[in-house]
Coordinates of C-alpha atoms and ligand atoms in Angstrom, one line a residue:
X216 CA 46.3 42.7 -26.0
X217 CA 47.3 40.8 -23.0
X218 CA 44.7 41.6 -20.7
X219 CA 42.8 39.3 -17.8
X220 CA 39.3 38.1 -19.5
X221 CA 40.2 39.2 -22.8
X222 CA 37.3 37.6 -24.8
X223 CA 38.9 38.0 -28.3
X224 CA 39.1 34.5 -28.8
X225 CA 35.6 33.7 -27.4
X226 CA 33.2 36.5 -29.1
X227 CA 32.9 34.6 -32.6
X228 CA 31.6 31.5 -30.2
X229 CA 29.5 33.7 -28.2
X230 CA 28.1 35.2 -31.3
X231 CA 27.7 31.7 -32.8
X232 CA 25.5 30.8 -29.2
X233 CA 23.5 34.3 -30.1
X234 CA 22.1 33.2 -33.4
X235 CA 21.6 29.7 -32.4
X236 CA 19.0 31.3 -29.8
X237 CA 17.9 33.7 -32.4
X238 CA 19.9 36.9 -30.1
X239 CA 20.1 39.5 -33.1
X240 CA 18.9 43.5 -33.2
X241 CA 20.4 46.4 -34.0
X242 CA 22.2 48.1 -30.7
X243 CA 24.5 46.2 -28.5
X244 CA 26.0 47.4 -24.9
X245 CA 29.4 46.2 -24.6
X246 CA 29.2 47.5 -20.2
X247 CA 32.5 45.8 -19.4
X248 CA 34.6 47.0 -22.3
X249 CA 38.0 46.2 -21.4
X250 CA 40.2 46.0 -24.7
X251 CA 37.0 47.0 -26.6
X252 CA 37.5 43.5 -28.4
X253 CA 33.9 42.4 -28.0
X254 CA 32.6 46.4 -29.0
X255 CA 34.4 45.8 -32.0
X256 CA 33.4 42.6 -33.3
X257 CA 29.6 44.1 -32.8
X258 CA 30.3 46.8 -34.3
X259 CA 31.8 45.0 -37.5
X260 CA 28.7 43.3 -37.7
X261 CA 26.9 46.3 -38.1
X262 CA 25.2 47.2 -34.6
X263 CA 25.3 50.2 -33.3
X264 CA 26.9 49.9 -29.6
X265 CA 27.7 51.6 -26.9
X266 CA 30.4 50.2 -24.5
X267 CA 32.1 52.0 -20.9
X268 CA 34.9 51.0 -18.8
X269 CA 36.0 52.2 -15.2
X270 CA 39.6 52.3 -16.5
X271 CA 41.0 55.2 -18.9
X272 CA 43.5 53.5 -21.3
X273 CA 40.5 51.1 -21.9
X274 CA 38.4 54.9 -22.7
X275 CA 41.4 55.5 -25.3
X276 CA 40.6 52.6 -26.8
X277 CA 36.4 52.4 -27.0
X278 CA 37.1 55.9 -28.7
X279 CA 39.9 55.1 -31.1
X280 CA 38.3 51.7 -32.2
X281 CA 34.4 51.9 -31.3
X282 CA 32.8 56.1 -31.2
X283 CA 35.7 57.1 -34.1
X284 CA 33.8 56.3 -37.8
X285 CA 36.2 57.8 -40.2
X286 CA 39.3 56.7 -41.4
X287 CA 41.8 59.3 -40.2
X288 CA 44.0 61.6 -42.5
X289 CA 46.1 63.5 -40.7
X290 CA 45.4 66.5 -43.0
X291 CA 46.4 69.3 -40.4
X292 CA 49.5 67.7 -39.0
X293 CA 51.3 66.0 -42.5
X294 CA 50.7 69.6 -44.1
X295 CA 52.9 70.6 -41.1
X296 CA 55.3 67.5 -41.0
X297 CA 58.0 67.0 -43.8
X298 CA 57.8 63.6 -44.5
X299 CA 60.3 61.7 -46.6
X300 CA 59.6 61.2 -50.4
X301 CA 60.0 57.2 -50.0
X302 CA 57.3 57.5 -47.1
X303 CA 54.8 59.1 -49.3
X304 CA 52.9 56.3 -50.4
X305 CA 52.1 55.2 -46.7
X306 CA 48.9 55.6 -45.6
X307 CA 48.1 58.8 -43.0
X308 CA 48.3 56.9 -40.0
X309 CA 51.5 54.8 -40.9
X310 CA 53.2 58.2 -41.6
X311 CA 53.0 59.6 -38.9
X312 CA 53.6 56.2 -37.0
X313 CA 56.9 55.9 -38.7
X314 CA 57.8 59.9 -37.9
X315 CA 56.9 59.1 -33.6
X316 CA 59.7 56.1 -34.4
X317 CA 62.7 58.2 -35.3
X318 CA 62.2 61.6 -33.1
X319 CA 64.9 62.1 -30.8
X320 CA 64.5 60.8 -27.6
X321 CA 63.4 63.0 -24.2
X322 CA 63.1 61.4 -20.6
X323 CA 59.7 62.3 -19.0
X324 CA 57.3 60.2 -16.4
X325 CA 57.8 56.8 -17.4
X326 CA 61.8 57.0 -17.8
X327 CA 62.3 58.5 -14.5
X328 CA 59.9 56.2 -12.9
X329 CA 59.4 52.9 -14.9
X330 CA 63.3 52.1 -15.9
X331 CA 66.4 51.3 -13.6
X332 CA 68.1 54.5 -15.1
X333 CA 65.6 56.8 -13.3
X334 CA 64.4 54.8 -10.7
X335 CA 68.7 54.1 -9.5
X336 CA 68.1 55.7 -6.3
X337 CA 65.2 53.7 -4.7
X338 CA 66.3 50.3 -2.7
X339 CA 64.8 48.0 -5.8
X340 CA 65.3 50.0 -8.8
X341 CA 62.4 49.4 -11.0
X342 CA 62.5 47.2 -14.4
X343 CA 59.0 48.0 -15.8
X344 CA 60.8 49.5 -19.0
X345 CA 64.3 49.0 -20.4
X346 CA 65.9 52.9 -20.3
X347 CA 65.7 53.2 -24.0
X348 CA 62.4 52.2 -24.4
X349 CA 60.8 54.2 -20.9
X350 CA 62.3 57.8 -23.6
X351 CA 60.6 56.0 -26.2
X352 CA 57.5 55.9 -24.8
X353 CA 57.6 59.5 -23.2
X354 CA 59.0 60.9 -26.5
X355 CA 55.8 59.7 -27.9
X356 CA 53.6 60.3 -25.1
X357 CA 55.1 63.9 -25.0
X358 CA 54.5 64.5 -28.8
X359 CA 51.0 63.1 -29.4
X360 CA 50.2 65.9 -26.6
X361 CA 52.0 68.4 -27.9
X362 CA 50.1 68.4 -31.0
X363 CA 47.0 68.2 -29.4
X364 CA 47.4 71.2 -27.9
X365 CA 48.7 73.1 -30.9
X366 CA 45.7 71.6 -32.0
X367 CA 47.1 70.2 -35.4
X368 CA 45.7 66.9 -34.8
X369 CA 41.3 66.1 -34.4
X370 CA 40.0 64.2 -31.4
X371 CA 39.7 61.3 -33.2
X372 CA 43.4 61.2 -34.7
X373 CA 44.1 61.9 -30.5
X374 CA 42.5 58.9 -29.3
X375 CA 44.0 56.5 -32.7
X376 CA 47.2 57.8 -31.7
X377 CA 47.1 57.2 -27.9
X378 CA 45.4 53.8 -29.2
X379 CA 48.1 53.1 -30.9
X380 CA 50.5 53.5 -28.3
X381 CA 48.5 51.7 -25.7
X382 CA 48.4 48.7 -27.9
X383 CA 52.2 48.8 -28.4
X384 CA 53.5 49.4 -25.2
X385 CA 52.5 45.3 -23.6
X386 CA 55.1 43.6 -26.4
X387 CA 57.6 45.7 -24.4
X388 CA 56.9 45.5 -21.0
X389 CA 58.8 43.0 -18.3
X390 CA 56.1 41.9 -16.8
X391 CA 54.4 38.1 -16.7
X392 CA 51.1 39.5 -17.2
X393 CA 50.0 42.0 -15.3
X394 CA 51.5 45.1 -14.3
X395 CA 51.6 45.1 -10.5
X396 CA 55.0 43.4 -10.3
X397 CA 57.6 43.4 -12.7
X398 CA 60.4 41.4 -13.1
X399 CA 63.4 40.7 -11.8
X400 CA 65.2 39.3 -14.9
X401 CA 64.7 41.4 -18.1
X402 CA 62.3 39.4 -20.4
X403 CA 63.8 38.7 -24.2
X404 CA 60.9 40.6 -25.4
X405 CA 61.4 44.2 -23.0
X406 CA 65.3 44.0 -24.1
X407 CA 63.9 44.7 -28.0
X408 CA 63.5 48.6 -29.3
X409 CA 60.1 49.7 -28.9
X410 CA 58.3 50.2 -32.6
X411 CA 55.3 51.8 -32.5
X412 CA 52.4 49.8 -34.5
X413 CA 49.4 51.8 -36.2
X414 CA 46.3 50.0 -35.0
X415 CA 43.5 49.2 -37.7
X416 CA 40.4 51.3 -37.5
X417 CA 37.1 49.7 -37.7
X418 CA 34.2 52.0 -39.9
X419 CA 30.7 51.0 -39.8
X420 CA 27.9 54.1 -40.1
X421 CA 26.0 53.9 -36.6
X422 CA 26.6 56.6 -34.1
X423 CA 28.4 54.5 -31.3
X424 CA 29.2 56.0 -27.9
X425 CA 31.5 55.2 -25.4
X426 CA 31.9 56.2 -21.9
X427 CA 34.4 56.1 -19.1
X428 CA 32.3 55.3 -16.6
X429 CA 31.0 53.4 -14.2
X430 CA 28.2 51.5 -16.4
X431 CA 25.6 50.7 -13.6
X432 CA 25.1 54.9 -13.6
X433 CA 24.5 54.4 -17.7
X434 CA 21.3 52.1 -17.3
X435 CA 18.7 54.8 -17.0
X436 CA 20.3 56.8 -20.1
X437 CA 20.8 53.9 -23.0
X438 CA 18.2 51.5 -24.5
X439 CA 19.7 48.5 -25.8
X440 CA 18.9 45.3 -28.0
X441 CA 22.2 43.4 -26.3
X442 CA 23.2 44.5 -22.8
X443 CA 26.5 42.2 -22.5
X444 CA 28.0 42.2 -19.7
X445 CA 31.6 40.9 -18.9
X446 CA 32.3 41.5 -15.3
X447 CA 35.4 40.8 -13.4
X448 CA 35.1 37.4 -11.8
X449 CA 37.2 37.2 -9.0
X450 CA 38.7 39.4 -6.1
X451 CA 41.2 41.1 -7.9
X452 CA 40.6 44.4 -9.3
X453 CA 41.9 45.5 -12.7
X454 CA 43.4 49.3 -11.8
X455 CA 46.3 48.1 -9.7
X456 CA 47.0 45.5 -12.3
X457 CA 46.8 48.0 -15.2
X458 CA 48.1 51.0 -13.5
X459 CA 51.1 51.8 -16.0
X460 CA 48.8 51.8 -19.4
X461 CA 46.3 53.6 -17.1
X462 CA 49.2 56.4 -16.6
X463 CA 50.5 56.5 -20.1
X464 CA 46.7 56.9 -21.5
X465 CA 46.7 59.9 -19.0
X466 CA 50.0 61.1 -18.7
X467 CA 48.9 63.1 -15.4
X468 CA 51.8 62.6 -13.0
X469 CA 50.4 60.7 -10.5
X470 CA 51.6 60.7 -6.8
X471 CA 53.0 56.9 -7.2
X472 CA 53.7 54.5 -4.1
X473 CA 55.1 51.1 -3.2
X474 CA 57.9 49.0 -5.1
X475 CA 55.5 49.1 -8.2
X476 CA 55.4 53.0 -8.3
X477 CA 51.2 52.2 -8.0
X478 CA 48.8 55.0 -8.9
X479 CA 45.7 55.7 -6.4
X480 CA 42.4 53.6 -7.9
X481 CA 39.7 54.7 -4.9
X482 CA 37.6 55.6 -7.7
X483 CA 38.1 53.0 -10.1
X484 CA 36.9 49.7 -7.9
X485 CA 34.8 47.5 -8.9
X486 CA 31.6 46.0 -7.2
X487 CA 32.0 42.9 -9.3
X488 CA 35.3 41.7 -7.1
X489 CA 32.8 41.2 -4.4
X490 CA 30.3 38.5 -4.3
X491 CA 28.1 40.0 -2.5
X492 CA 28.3 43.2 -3.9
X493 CA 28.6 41.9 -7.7
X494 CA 25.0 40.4 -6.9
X495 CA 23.4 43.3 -5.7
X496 CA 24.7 45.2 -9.0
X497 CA 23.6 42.7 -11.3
X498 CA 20.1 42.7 -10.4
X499 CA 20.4 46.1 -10.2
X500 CA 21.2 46.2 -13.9
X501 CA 18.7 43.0 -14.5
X502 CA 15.9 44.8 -12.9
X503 CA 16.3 48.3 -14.1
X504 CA 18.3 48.4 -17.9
X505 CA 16.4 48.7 -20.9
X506 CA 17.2 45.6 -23.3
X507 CA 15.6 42.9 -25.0
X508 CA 18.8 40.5 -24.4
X509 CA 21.1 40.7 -21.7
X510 CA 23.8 38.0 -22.0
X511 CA 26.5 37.7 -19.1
X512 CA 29.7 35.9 -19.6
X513 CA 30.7 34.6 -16.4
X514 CA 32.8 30.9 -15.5
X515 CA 33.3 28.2 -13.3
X516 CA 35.9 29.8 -11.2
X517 CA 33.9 33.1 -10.5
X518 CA 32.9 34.3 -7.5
X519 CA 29.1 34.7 -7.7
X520 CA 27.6 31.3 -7.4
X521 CA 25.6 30.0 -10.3
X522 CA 22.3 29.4 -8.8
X523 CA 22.2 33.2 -7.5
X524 CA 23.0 34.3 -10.2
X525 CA 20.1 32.2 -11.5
X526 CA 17.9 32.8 -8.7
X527 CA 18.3 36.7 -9.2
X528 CA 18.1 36.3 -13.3
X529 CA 14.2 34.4 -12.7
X530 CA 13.2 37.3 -10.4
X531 CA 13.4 39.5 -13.5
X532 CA 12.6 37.2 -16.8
X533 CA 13.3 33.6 -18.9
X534 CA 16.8 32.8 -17.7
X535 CA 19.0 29.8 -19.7
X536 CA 22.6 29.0 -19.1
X537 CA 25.0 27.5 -22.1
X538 CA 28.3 26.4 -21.2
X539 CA 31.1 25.1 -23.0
X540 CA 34.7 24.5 -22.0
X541 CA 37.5 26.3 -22.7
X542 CA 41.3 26.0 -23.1
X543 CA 42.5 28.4 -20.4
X544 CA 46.6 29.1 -20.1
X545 CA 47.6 30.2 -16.7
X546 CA 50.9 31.8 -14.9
X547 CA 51.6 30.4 -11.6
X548 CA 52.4 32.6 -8.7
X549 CA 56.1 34.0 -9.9
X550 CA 54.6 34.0 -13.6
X551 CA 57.7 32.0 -14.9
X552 CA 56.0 28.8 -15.8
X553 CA 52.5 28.5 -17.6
X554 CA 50.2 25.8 -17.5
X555 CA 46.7 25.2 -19.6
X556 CA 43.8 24.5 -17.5
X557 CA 40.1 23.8 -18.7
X558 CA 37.8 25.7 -17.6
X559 CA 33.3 26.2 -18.3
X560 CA 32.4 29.3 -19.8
X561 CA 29.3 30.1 -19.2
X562 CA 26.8 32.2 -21.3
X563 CA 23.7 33.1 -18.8
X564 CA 21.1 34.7 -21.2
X565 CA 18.3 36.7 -20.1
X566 CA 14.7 37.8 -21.5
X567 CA 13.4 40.5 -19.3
X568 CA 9.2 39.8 -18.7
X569 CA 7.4 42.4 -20.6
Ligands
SAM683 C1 36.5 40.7 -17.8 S1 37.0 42.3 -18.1 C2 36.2 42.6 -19.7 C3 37.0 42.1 -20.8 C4 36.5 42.5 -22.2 N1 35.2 41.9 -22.5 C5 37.5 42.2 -23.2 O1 37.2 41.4 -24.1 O2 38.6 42.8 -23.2 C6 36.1 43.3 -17.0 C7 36.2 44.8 -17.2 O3 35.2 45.5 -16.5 C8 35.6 46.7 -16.0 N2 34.7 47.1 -14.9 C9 34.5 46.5 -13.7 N3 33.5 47.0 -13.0 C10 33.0 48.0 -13.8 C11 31.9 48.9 -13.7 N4 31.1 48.9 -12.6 N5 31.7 49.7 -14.7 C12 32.4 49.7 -15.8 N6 33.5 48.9 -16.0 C13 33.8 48.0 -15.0 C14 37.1 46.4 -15.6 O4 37.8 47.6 -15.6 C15 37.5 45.5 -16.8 O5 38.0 46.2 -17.8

């Protein structure tokens, strides 16, 4: 997923780091979950972990790919559905996949606010969604629902579901990145009929638990081997740029504002977009977690300055820093033109004092 920070293409090197420093045990705290991405790759390993994220559609996904163990089979609802003979052989999850891609379409939320059909009456009409695919993405919104509350479908298959969709729904969106503007020119790729994809389910046998909360209230509650901690690293918060998957994970008709349609986020701002604050948190979290390990991922370009963080990291144990550089691609200010730019990573990992 296309998503600010994204470490998918960094946690095999991070792990790589770990070992080299001998950084191994058995429970690992993903505390800035985002896409779950780093949760997972733990979790295929074999810990057992435990991740949390202010945002909700980030929830959907911790549950769906990190608390969920079983491989889901739909039992309830395909007894329910009739399903065509060729489709048979498909597993569960792609069956009822392929019977969200051909129900009829309905308008709800997204259409009438996301897409230039529904939104024709406000002075910029809004191009989040082409009109087909804003009904798509209520139809199936609207039905995943419907079955949970006919209860035909478990928690788990919920949260895959919703999963699913939340995964889907960035292919399609106009956007250059993030979704606090969209654009003005439909992108090739928002034009294209939304297919929703299954997502693939990771098993291991640990109970892993995920929260949707604000981590710094989780310290006193989880011992950890690995606290790993991925904070935002500059002013910019991640609600207001995530507000659309943050509505269709909830699908709770917010009051919307602005040229966006933005959601309110009072309750879902982080500490870490402040300097000051971000380093008041983490020694909060240094001082006062229970871990053998806490590893932050943090860069050149973020806001708290290395030798606090340092600074703060000797008050509490053995501090080491490993960097290494990395390939980043960024969008300039309109987000039409991309450009690669190297930047450190930087791996600060931390031995509390016994
Ligand atoms: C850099 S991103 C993490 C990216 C993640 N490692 C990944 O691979 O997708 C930072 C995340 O921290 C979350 N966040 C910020 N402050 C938080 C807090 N106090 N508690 C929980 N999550 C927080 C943001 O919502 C965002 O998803």
């Amino acid at each position: 997923m296309r998503f600010i920070g994204n470490k998918e293409n960094l946690v095999e090197k991070i792990y790589q780091i770990m070992l080299a420093k001998n950084i191994q045990g058995n429970s690992f705290f993903d505390f800035f979950a985002g896409t779950s991405n780093v949760g997972r790759f733990f979790k295929k390993k074999g810990y057992r972990v435990f991740s949390s994220d202010l945002l909700y559609f980030s929830y959907v996904l911790q549950k769906a790919y990190i608390e969920n163990n079983e491989i889901a089979n739909f039992e309830k609802l395909l007894s329910k559905l009739t399903i065509k003979n060729n489709a048979l052989f498909a597993n569960p999850l792609q069956q009822i996949v392929d019977y969200l891609n051909i129900l009829p379409l309905q308008e709800g939320f997204i259409s009438q606010n996301y897409t230039p059909q529904g939104t024709q009456n406000l002075e910029i009409p809004r191009m989040y969604f082409s009109n087909e695919n804003g009904k798509i993405i209520d139809t199936i919104r609207i039905q995943i629902e419907v079955w949970k509350i006919e209860n035909l479908i478990t928690e788990n298959e919920y949260f895959i579901l919703l999963a699913c969709l939340i995964e889907t729904v960035p292919f399609y969106a106009n956007i250059s990145g993030v979704y606090a503007a969209f654009q003005k020119i439909w992108d090739a790729r928002a034009v294209k009929k939304l297919i929703l994809r299954p997502i693939e389910m990771v098993i291991n046998d640990k109970e892993n638990k995920v929260f949707n909360e604000n981590s710094v209230n989780l310290i006193s509650e989880i011992y950890t081997d690995i606290l790993y901690l991925d904070p935002p690293y500059n002013q910019r918060q991640y609600a207001p740029n995530y507000h659309l998957l943050e509505t269709i994970a909830k699908y709770d008709n917010p009051i919307i504002k602005g040229v966006s349609g933005m959601r309110s986020y009072e309750n879902q701002k982080s500490q870490f977009c402040n300097a000051e604050n971000a380093l008041q948190d983490l020694y909060k979290i240094a001082k006062n977690a229970s871990y053998n390990y806490l590893v932050l991922s943090y860069n050149s370009e973020g806001i708290m300055p290395q030798e606090k963080i340092l600074q703060i990291f000797s008050l509490v144990g053995k501090v080491e820093l490993v960097e290494f550089d990395y390939l980043r691609f960024k969008s300039n200010n309109n987000g039409d033109s991309k450009h690669k730019k190297i930047i450190q990573e930087q791996l600060y990992i931390l031995q509390k004092n016994d």
